[in-house]
mmCIF file of C-alpha atoms in Angstrom:
data_model
loop_
_atom_site.group_PDB
_atom_site.id
_atom_site.type_symbol
_atom_site.label_atom_id
_atom_site.label_comp_id
_atom_site.label_asym_id
_atom_site.label_seq_id
_atom_site.Cartn_x
_atom_site.Cartn_y
_atom_site.Cartn_z
ATOM 1 C CA MET W 251 -22.686 41.309 52.002
ATOM 2 C CA ARG W 252 -25.066 43.431 49.921
ATOM 3 C CA ARG W 253 -22.117 44.700 47.873
ATOM 4 C CA GLU W 254 -21.051 41.087 47.135
ATOM 5 C CA ILE W 255 -24.556 40.135 46.007
ATOM 6 C CA ILE W 256 -24.706 43.089 43.639
ATOM 7 C CA ALA W 257 -21.284 42.255 42.243
ATOM 8 C CA GLY W 258 -22.289 38.617 41.727
ATOM 9 C CA SER W 259 -25.434 39.661 39.878
ATOM 10 C CA ALA W 260 -23.409 41.896 37.601
ATOM 11 C CA VAL W 261 -21.083 39.009 36.733
ATOM 12 C CA ALA W 262 -24.072 36.780 35.912
ATOM 13 C CA VAL W 263 -25.496 39.429 33.589
ATOM 14 C CA LEU W 264 -22.167 39.799 31.837
ATOM 15 C CA LEU W 265 -21.904 36.045 31.327
ATOM 16 C CA LEU W 266 -25.382 35.822 29.835
ATOM 17 C CA THR W 267 -24.700 38.797 27.623
ATOM 18 C CA ALA W 268 -21.520 37.169 26.341
ATOM 19 C CA GLY W 269 -23.534 34.119 25.310
ATOM 20 C CA CYS W 270 -25.647 36.334 23.032
ATOM 21 C CA GLY W 271 -23.053 39.005 22.510
ATOM 22 C CA ALA W 272 -23.709 39.373 18.795
ATOM 23 C CA ALA W 273 -27.415 39.952 19.220
ATOM 24 C CA GLU W 274 -28.806 43.407 18.592
ATOM 25 C CA LYS W 275 -30.913 45.036 21.312
ATOM 26 C CA PRO W 276 -34.205 46.868 20.672
ATOM 27 C CA SER W 277 -33.451 50.402 19.516
ATOM 28 C CA SER W 278 -35.975 52.161 21.739
ATOM 29 C CA LYS W 279 -38.759 51.680 24.257
ATOM 30 C CA ALA W 280 -41.256 52.148 21.453
ATOM 31 C CA ASP W 281 -39.928 48.975 19.838
ATOM 32 C CA ALA W 282 -39.766 46.948 23.035
ATOM 33 C CA VAL W 283 -41.264 43.465 22.801
ATOM 34 C CA GLN W 284 -44.086 42.462 25.084
ATOM 35 C CA PRO W 285 -43.224 39.504 27.340
ATOM 36 C CA ALA W 286 -44.070 36.101 25.913
ATOM 37 C CA GLY W 287 -47.637 35.150 26.686
ATOM 38 C CA SER W 288 -48.736 38.692 27.395
ATOM 39 C CA GLY W 289 -51.475 38.271 24.812
ATOM 40 C CA LYS W 290 -50.841 41.651 23.243
ATOM 41 C CA GLN W 291 -51.505 41.612 19.506
ATOM 42 C CA LEU W 292 -49.066 43.279 17.163
ATOM 43 C CA GLY W 293 -51.538 44.385 14.509
ATOM 44 C CA ALA W 294 -50.468 48.012 14.801
ATOM 45 C CA TYR W 295 -47.056 47.142 13.478
ATOM 46 C CA GLY W 296 -48.235 46.043 10.027
ATOM 47 C CA SER W 297 -50.483 47.129 7.212
ATOM 48 C CA ASP W 298 -51.502 44.071 5.203
ATOM 49 C CA GLY W 299 -54.934 42.933 6.223
ATOM 50 C CA GLY W 300 -54.907 43.735 9.914
ATOM 51 C CA SER W 301 -52.782 40.970 11.372
ATOM 52 C CA GLY W 302 -49.578 42.982 11.242
ATOM 53 C CA TYR W 303 -47.448 39.859 10.954
ATOM 54 C CA GLY W 304 -46.964 39.767 7.210
ATOM 55 C CA ALA W 305 -50.066 37.724 6.428
ATOM 56 C CA GLY W 306 -51.815 38.006 3.114
ATOM 57 C CA SER W 307 -49.118 36.324 1.034
ATOM 58 C CA GLY W 308 -50.454 32.797 1.203
ATOM 59 C CA SER W 309 -51.525 30.227 3.701
ATOM 60 C CA GLY W 310 -50.568 26.683 4.423
ATOM 61 C CA TYR W 311 -46.943 26.057 5.201
ATOM 62 C CA GLY W 312 -45.213 25.023 2.019
ATOM 63 C CA GLU W 313 -48.526 24.795 0.184
ATOM 64 C CA GLY W 314 -48.014 24.668 -3.560
ATOM 65 C CA SER W 315 -44.279 24.199 -3.288
ATOM 66 C CA GLY W 316 -43.710 24.415 -7.021
ATOM 67 C CA ALA W 317 -42.227 27.618 -8.401
ATOM 68 C CA ASP W 318 -43.767 29.095 -11.504
ATOM 69 C CA PRO W 319 -41.296 28.508 -14.311
ATOM 70 C CA ALA W 320 -42.858 31.019 -16.660
ATOM 71 C CA GLY W 321 -40.299 33.419 -17.974
ATOM 72 C CA GLY W 322 -37.449 31.707 -16.160
ATOM 73 C CA GLY W 323 -34.903 29.012 -16.792
ATOM 74 C CA GLY W 324 -37.266 26.273 -15.667
ATOM 75 C CA GLN W 325 -38.537 25.595 -19.192
ATOM 76 C CA SER W 326 -38.950 21.951 -20.113
ATOM 77 C CA GLY W 327 -37.700 22.213 -23.688
ATOM 78 C CA PRO W 328 -34.987 20.112 -25.327
ATOM 79 C CA ALA W 329 -31.554 20.098 -23.737
ATOM 80 C CA GLY W 330 -29.707 20.486 -27.041
ATOM 81 C CA LYS W 331 -25.944 20.064 -27.023
ATOM 82 C CA LEU W 332 -24.763 19.795 -23.423
ATOM 83 C CA GLN W 333 -21.787 21.921 -22.440
ATOM 84 C CA VAL W 334 -19.460 22.224 -19.449
ATOM 85 C CA ARG W 335 -19.269 25.616 -17.765
ATOM 86 C CA GLU W 336 -17.226 26.879 -14.838
ATOM 87 C CA ILE W 337 -19.589 27.984 -12.079
ATOM 88 C CA ALA W 338 -18.247 30.354 -9.429
ATOM 89 C CA ASN W 339 -17.774 28.721 -6.003
ATOM 90 C CA VAL W 340 -19.021 25.406 -7.372
ATOM 91 C CA GLY W 341 -16.805 23.990 -10.109
ATOM 92 C CA SER W 342 -17.280 22.486 -13.557
ATOM 93 C CA GLY W 343 -20.991 21.968 -14.121
ATOM 94 C CA VAL W 344 -23.121 20.788 -17.016
ATOM 95 C CA ALA W 345 -25.425 23.241 -18.785
ATOM 96 C CA ASP W 346 -27.934 22.766 -21.581
ATOM 97 C CA GLY W 347 -27.501 24.146 -25.070
ATOM 98 C CA ASP W 348 -28.786 27.550 -23.947
ATOM 99 C CA GLY W 349 -26.365 27.757 -21.024
ATOM 100 C CA PHE W 350 -28.870 26.987 -18.238
ATOM 101 C CA THR W 351 -27.373 25.040 -15.336
ATOM 102 C CA LEU W 352 -28.443 21.411 -14.889
ATOM 103 C CA TYR W 353 -28.923 19.634 -11.553
ATOM 104 C CA ARG W 354 -29.237 16.256 -9.859
ATOM 105 C CA PHE W 355 -31.296 15.239 -6.821
ATOM 106 C CA ASP W 356 -29.829 13.168 -3.971
ATOM 107 C CA LYS W 357 -33.162 11.419 -3.376
ATOM 108 C CA ASP W 358 -33.036 9.952 -6.874
ATOM 109 C CA THR W 359 -31.003 6.840 -7.621
ATOM 110 C CA ALA W 360 -28.556 6.103 -10.425
ATOM 111 C CA LYS W 361 -28.377 2.305 -10.117
ATOM 112 C CA PRO W 362 -31.019 1.735 -11.287
ATOM 113 C CA PRO W 363 -31.906 5.196 -12.611
ATOM 114 C CA LYS W 364 -35.068 6.490 -10.910
ATOM 115 C CA SER W 365 -36.584 9.938 -10.501
ATOM 116 C CA ASN W 366 -38.258 10.748 -7.191
ATOM 117 C CA CYS W 367 -39.223 14.330 -8.067
ATOM 118 C CA GLU W 368 -42.878 14.435 -9.081
ATOM 119 C CA GLY W 369 -45.865 16.730 -8.620
ATOM 120 C CA ASP W 370 -45.009 20.072 -7.009
ATOM 121 C CA CYS W 371 -41.347 19.103 -6.922
ATOM 122 C CA ALA W 372 -41.328 18.820 -10.708
ATOM 123 C CA LYS W 373 -42.779 22.339 -11.027
ATOM 124 C CA ALA W 374 -39.803 23.804 -9.170
ATOM 125 C CA TRP W 375 -37.369 21.339 -10.756
ATOM 126 C CA PRO W 376 -38.507 20.598 -14.344
ATOM 127 C CA ALA W 377 -37.185 17.324 -15.734
ATOM 128 C CA VAL W 378 -34.889 17.665 -18.752
ATOM 129 C CA PRO W 379 -36.207 15.654 -21.720
ATOM 130 C CA ALA W 380 -33.909 12.997 -23.134
ATOM 131 C CA ASP W 381 -34.957 13.713 -26.721
ATOM 132 C CA ASP W 382 -32.487 15.764 -28.761
ATOM 133 C CA ALA W 383 -29.858 15.795 -25.978
ATOM 134 C CA SER W 384 -26.316 15.348 -27.239
ATOM 135 C CA ALA W 385 -22.820 15.564 -25.818
ATOM 136 C CA GLY W 386 -20.781 18.684 -26.410
ATOM 137 C CA ALA W 387 -17.171 19.411 -25.455
ATOM 138 C CA GLY W 388 -16.278 17.999 -22.047
ATOM 139 C CA VAL W 389 -19.285 15.674 -21.857
ATOM 140 C CA ASP W 390 -18.853 11.923 -22.400
ATOM 141 C CA ALA W 391 -21.598 10.723 -24.753
ATOM 142 C CA ALA W 392 -21.324 7.250 -23.211
ATOM 143 C CA LEU W 393 -22.672 8.643 -19.918
ATOM 144 C CA LEU W 394 -25.875 9.975 -21.490
ATOM 145 C CA GLY W 395 -29.018 7.934 -21.088
ATOM 146 C CA SER W 396 -32.680 8.181 -20.159
ATOM 147 C CA VAL W 397 -35.181 7.048 -17.543
ATOM 148 C CA THR W 398 -38.920 6.660 -17.909
ATOM 149 C CA ARG W 399 -40.849 8.921 -15.534
ATOM 150 C CA ALA W 400 -44.175 8.130 -13.877
ATOM 151 C CA ASP W 401 -46.028 9.978 -16.657
ATOM 152 C CA GLY W 402 -44.290 7.909 -19.334
ATOM 153 C CA SER W 403 -41.983 10.665 -20.574
ATOM 154 C CA LYS W 404 -38.263 10.109 -21.047
ATOM 155 C CA GLN W 405 -35.915 12.121 -18.799
ATOM 156 C CA LEU W 406 -32.246 12.676 -19.563
ATOM 157 C CA THR W 407 -29.718 10.959 -17.303
ATOM 158 C CA VAL W 408 -25.968 11.561 -16.935
ATOM 159 C CA GLY W 409 -24.033 8.754 -15.311
ATOM 160 C CA GLY W 410 -27.417 7.245 -14.421
ATOM 161 C CA TRP W 411 -28.628 10.351 -12.556
ATOM 162 C CA PRO W 412 -31.871 12.017 -13.720
ATOM 163 C CA VAL W 413 -31.254 15.611 -14.846
ATOM 164 C CA TYR W 414 -33.250 18.737 -13.984
ATOM 165 C CA ARG W 415 -33.369 22.479 -14.468
ATOM 166 C CA TYR W 416 -34.285 24.908 -11.656
ATOM 167 C CA ALA W 417 -37.261 27.240 -12.173
ATOM 168 C CA LYS W 418 -35.611 30.090 -10.237
ATOM 169 C CA ASP W 419 -32.607 30.215 -12.579
ATOM 170 C CA THR W 420 -33.658 33.038 -14.893
ATOM 171 C CA LYS W 421 -30.626 33.385 -17.120
ATOM 172 C CA ALA W 422 -27.758 31.354 -18.490
ATOM 173 C CA GLY W 423 -25.075 30.794 -15.867
ATOM 174 C CA ASP W 424 -27.393 31.082 -12.848
ATOM 175 C CA ALA W 425 -26.891 28.305 -10.293
ATOM 176 C CA LEU W 426 -29.369 29.277 -7.573
ATOM 177 C CA GLY W 427 -30.326 25.642 -7.066
ATOM 178 C CA GLU W 428 -26.937 24.585 -5.714
ATOM 179 C CA GLY W 429 -27.345 23.179 -2.206
ATOM 180 C CA VAL W 430 -31.108 23.787 -1.927
ATOM 181 C CA GLY W 431 -32.437 21.580 0.840
ATOM 182 C CA GLY W 432 -29.017 19.948 1.100
ATOM 183 C CA THR W 433 -30.171 17.556 -1.660
ATOM 184 C CA TRP W 434 -29.959 19.491 -4.952
ATOM 185 C CA HIS W 435 -26.599 20.020 -6.621
ATOM 186 C CA VAL W 436 -25.150 21.257 -9.872
ATOM 187 C CA LEU W 437 -24.498 18.261 -12.106
ATOM 188 C CA GLY W 438 -20.868 17.510 -12.944
ATOM 189 C CA PRO W 439 -19.899 16.087 -16.371
ATOM 190 C CA ASP W 440 -19.272 12.669 -14.791
ATOM 191 C CA GLY W 441 -22.662 12.545 -13.049
ATOM 192 C CA LYS W 442 -21.209 13.488 -9.659
ATOM 193 C CA TRP W 443 -21.866 16.743 -7.839
ATOM 194 C CA ALA W 444 -19.983 19.531 -9.584
ATOM 195 C CA ALA W 445 -18.546 20.454 -6.173
ATOM 196 C CA ALA W 446 -17.528 16.907 -5.285
ATOM 197 C CA GLY W 447 -14.072 17.132 -6.798
ATOM 198 C CA LYS W 448 -13.359 20.214 -4.664
ATOM 199 C CA GLY W 449 -14.377 18.566 -1.389
ATOM 200 C CA ALA W 450 -17.287 20.960 -1.111
ATOM 201 C CA ALA W 451 -20.240 18.617 -1.119
ATOM 202 C CA PRO W 452 -22.675 20.037 1.442
ATOM 203 C CA GLY W 453 -23.747 17.719 4.204
ATOM 204 C CA THR W 454 -21.020 15.103 3.928
ATOM 205 C CA GLY W 455 -17.803 16.925 4.711
ATOM 206 C CA THR W 456 -16.006 14.648 2.285
ATOM 207 C CA GLY W 457 -16.872 15.671 -1.242
ATOM 208 C CA THR W 458 -16.517 12.032 -2.260
ATOM 209 C CA GLU W 459 -18.738 10.259 -4.764
ATOM 210 C CA MET W 460 -21.779 8.491 -3.390
ATOM 211 C CA GLN W 461 -22.751 6.301 -6.321
ATOM 212 C CA GLY W 462 -22.773 2.576 -5.830
ATOM 213 C CA HIS W 463 -24.605 2.665 -2.487
ATOM 214 C CA GLY W 464 -28.079 2.816 -4.001
ATOM 215 C CA THR W 465 -30.902 0.721 -2.595
ATOM 216 C CA GLU W 466 -34.552 0.662 -3.512
ATOM 217 C CA GLN W 467 -36.116 4.079 -2.907
ATOM 218 C CA GLY W 468 -38.804 3.898 -0.236
ATOM 219 C CA GLY W 469 -36.506 1.748 1.853
ATOM 220 C CA ALA W 470 -33.092 3.056 2.765
ATOM 221 C CA ALA W 471 -31.782 5.759 0.429
ATOM 222 C CA LYS W 472 -28.241 5.641 -0.826
ATOM 223 C CA GLU W 473 -25.596 6.368 1.766
ATOM 224 C CA GLY W 474 -24.812 9.817 0.413
ATOM 225 C CA SER W 475 -28.479 10.839 0.515
ATOM 226 C CA GLN W 476 -28.750 9.754 4.126
ATOM 227 C CA GLU W 477 -25.792 11.936 5.013
ATOM 228 C CA ALA W 478 -27.181 14.907 3.091
ATOM 229 C CA ALA W 479 -30.549 14.498 4.785
ATOM 230 C CA LYS W 480 -28.838 14.922 8.159
ATOM 231 C CA VAL W 481 -28.014 18.562 7.398
ATOM 232 C CA ALA W 482 -30.703 20.247 9.493
ATOM 233 C CA LEU W 483 -29.488 23.789 8.746
ATOM 234 C CA SER W 484 -27.299 24.998 5.922
ATOM 235 C CA VAL W 485 -26.304 28.215 4.181
ATOM 236 C CA ARG W 486 -27.557 29.176 0.747
ATOM 237 C CA LYS W 487 -26.055 32.005 -1.316
ATOM 238 C CA ASP W 488 -28.881 34.215 -2.515
ATOM 239 C CA ALA W 489 -28.122 36.431 -5.494
ATOM 240 C CA ARG W 490 -29.605 39.479 -3.747
ATOM 241 C CA LEU W 491 -29.216 38.810 -0.020
ATOM 242 C CA GLY W 492 -25.927 36.931 0.194
ATOM 243 C CA ASN W 493 -25.453 34.000 2.584
ATOM 244 C CA ILE W 494 -28.756 33.127 4.279
ATOM 245 C CA VAL W 495 -29.843 30.192 6.423
ATOM 246 C CA GLN W 496 -32.239 27.489 5.242
ATOM 247 C CA ASN W 497 -33.686 24.390 6.915
ATOM 248 C CA ALA W 498 -33.275 20.801 5.735
ATOM 249 C CA GLU W 499 -35.992 21.217 3.109
ATOM 250 C CA GLY W 500 -34.542 24.438 1.727
ATOM 251 C CA TRP W 501 -37.070 26.850 3.298
ATOM 252 C CA THR W 502 -35.636 30.243 4.241
ATOM 253 C CA LEU W 503 -35.467 31.131 7.958
ATOM 254 C CA TYR W 504 -36.501 34.592 9.193
ATOM 255 C CA ARG W 505 -36.240 36.705 12.344
ATOM 256 C CA PHE W 506 -38.710 39.304 13.661
ATOM 257 C CA ASP W 507 -37.792 42.770 14.882
ATOM 258 C CA LYS W 508 -40.507 42.613 17.536
ATOM 259 C CA ASP W 509 -38.871 39.594 19.131
ATOM 260 C CA SER W 510 -35.946 40.228 21.434
ATOM 261 C CA ALA W 511 -32.631 38.433 21.776
ATOM 262 C CA TRP W 512 -31.610 40.033 25.047
ATOM 263 C CA PRO W 513 -33.523 39.289 27.082
ATOM 264 C CA MET W 514 -35.080 36.540 24.964
ATOM 265 C CA LYS W 515 -38.771 37.350 24.409
ATOM 266 C CA ILE W 516 -41.323 36.234 21.857
ATOM 267 C CA GLY W 517 -43.356 38.831 19.964
ATOM 268 C CA CYS W 518 -44.913 36.463 17.413
ATOM 269 C CA VAL W 519 -47.777 34.679 19.195
ATOM 270 C CA ASP W 520 -51.369 33.606 18.550
ATOM 271 C CA SER W 521 -52.487 34.394 14.964
ATOM 272 C CA CYS W 522 -48.958 35.445 14.026
ATOM 273 C CA THR W 523 -47.931 31.787 14.006
ATOM 274 C CA ASP W 524 -50.531 31.017 11.338
ATOM 275 C CA THR W 525 -48.271 32.884 8.924
ATOM 276 C CA TRP W 526 -44.842 32.637 10.542
ATOM 277 C CA LYS W 527 -44.077 29.117 11.746
ATOM 278 C CA PRO W 528 -41.644 28.813 14.697
ATOM 279 C CA ALA W 529 -38.678 26.713 13.607
ATOM 280 C CA PRO W 530 -38.150 23.487 15.583
ATOM 281 C CA LEU W 531 -34.902 22.679 17.361
ATOM 282 C CA VAL W 532 -32.022 21.061 15.486
ATOM 283 C CA ASP W 533 -28.990 19.018 16.445
ATOM 284 C CA LYS W 534 -25.945 21.308 16.549
ATOM 285 C CA THR W 535 -23.876 18.563 14.944
ATOM 286 C CA GLN W 536 -26.121 18.692 11.871
ATOM 287 C CA VAL W 537 -25.521 22.276 10.773
ATOM 288 C CA SER W 538 -23.376 23.286 7.827
ATOM 289 C CA GLY W 539 -21.803 26.704 7.294
ATOM 290 C CA ILE W 540 -23.017 28.112 10.638
ATOM 291 C CA ASP W 541 -21.072 28.320 13.894
ATOM 292 C CA PRO W 542 -22.754 25.742 16.195
ATOM 293 C CA LYS W 543 -22.224 28.168 19.087
ATOM 294 C CA LEU W 544 -24.888 30.401 17.520
ATOM 295 C CA ILE W 545 -27.524 27.655 17.674
ATOM 296 C CA GLY W 546 -29.833 27.724 20.704
ATOM 297 C CA SER W 547 -33.445 27.561 21.845
ATOM 298 C CA VAL W 548 -36.145 29.553 23.629
ATOM 299 C CA LYS W 549 -39.313 28.371 25.356
ATOM 300 C CA ARG W 550 -42.504 29.748 23.818
ATOM 301 C CA PRO W 551 -45.640 30.707 25.790
ATOM 302 C CA ASP W 552 -47.238 27.356 24.939
ATOM 303 C CA GLY W 553 -44.263 25.496 26.406
ATOM 304 C CA THR W 554 -42.764 24.381 23.083
ATOM 305 C CA GLU W 555 -39.123 25.007 22.254
ATOM 306 C CA GLN W 556 -38.171 27.208 19.304
ATOM 307 C CA LEU W 557 -34.878 27.347 17.447
ATOM 308 C CA THR W 558 -32.748 30.466 17.907
ATOM 309 C CA ILE W 559 -29.761 31.698 15.910
ATOM 310 C CA ASP W 560 -27.525 34.118 17.783
ATOM 311 C CA CYS W 561 -30.317 34.203 20.402
ATOM 312 C CA TRP W 562 -32.977 35.382 17.918
ATOM 313 C CA PRO W 563 -36.042 33.143 17.489
ATOM 314 C CA VAL W 564 -36.362 32.052 13.847
ATOM 315 C CA TYR W 565 -39.347 31.187 11.670
ATOM 316 C CA THR W 566 -40.405 29.955 8.250
ATOM 317 C CA PHE W 567 -42.906 31.924 6.161
ATOM 318 C CA THR W 568 -46.086 30.421 4.695
ATOM 319 C CA GLY W 569 -45.851 32.933 1.859
ATOM 320 C CA ASP W 570 -42.764 31.123 0.530
ATOM 321 C CA LYS W 571 -44.124 28.707 -2.069
ATOM 322 C CA ALA W 572 -40.966 26.852 -3.054
ATOM 323 C CA PRO W 573 -37.660 26.040 -1.368
ATOM 324 C CA GLY W 574 -35.326 28.961 -1.945
ATOM 325 C CA ASP W 575 -38.078 31.606 -1.901
ATOM 326 C CA VAL W 576 -37.451 34.771 0.163
ATOM 327 C CA ASN W 577 -40.918 36.332 -0.070
ATOM 328 C CA GLY W 578 -40.818 37.221 3.641
ATOM 329 C CA GLN W 579 -37.825 39.517 3.292
ATOM 330 C CA GLY W 580 -38.688 43.015 4.503
ATOM 331 C CA LYS W 581 -42.346 42.269 5.365
ATOM 332 C CA GLN W 582 -43.700 45.346 7.245
ATOM 333 C CA ASN W 583 -40.047 46.311 7.560
ATOM 334 C CA LEU W 584 -39.994 43.843 10.481
ATOM 335 C CA TRP W 585 -39.198 40.408 9.038
ATOM 336 C CA TRP W 586 -35.780 39.516 7.641
ATOM 337 C CA ALA W 587 -33.973 36.488 6.287
ATOM 338 C CA VAL W 588 -31.245 35.343 8.675
ATOM 339 C CA THR W 589 -27.594 35.413 7.612
ATOM 340 C CA ASP W 590 -25.046 32.752 8.479
ATOM 341 C CA LYS W 591 -23.958 35.050 11.356
ATOM 342 C CA GLY W 592 -27.492 35.402 12.735
ATOM 343 C CA LYS W 593 -27.845 38.964 11.439
ATOM 344 C CA LYS W 594 -30.624 40.494 9.352
ATOM 345 C CA ALA W 595 -30.026 40.045 5.628
ATOM 346 C CA ALA W 596 -29.757 43.365 3.837
ATOM 347 C CA GLY W 597 -31.568 43.995 0.604
#
């Protein structure tokens, strides 16, 4: 009987291990995570102000979400002669006269044209002025127009859609804004998503055009925006780190080496969560670019449920000031952006 019990226990362990088979195990006893709720602080692991969790890079989750455009492609100067450029893995996109990629925002409307990116949003996504914009090769001049913003300035529109640059694009040809938050996309010459003609529109699975479904913003958004908003997790291609996971708002997700995937344990507790915010659960049907089998949950010491990817608890970082930031990468050599496979992003 005893032999059967032991055998049954071994089978159970194997089954649980298979469920988190891709998860890495702690490399040594010195790195072992304290059980959730043990109350042990992890200050000895870090070196930036005593908390040891990567604090000291900002406070307030998402506070000041605008990126600083200085020195980057987020300038708000004239668009000049618009041009069509082929963008790798995206398609034919519109760029300004200097070659900087232009974008549209799914929470805007085209009929009637209306911009819904103000304040901090407009710092990360500077509006393109309508003045001096003209149509170059591949751009239909009849589709160019303008919309009056809340501050009275005139913003360029293409096919009715307000047009933006992205502050994190630092050189001509960059397209780091594609897919951010599931709502920002490279602008195609017809006003659609540049990826739409290739069936690659994130969040819809169709790649079809969503114009014509617009309703007054503040009530129901256009049908395509509602679909895009349902993407709770998606994959963003970072120029340095490769494919990394972001939440619905475009904030990078991270994992912590002092957590454990097998067995699942939480190492980020108490003051740690002032800087690293546990990610809430998501619907597995609302993920894009990630195997739904990798999506799970773990119960934290306070009884709340936290999102896991490949059995690793994941977090957002208060030091990220704009969607798309990866300021938490490599903090104390313990915090890492999460790849689409649940691994630690290299770089």
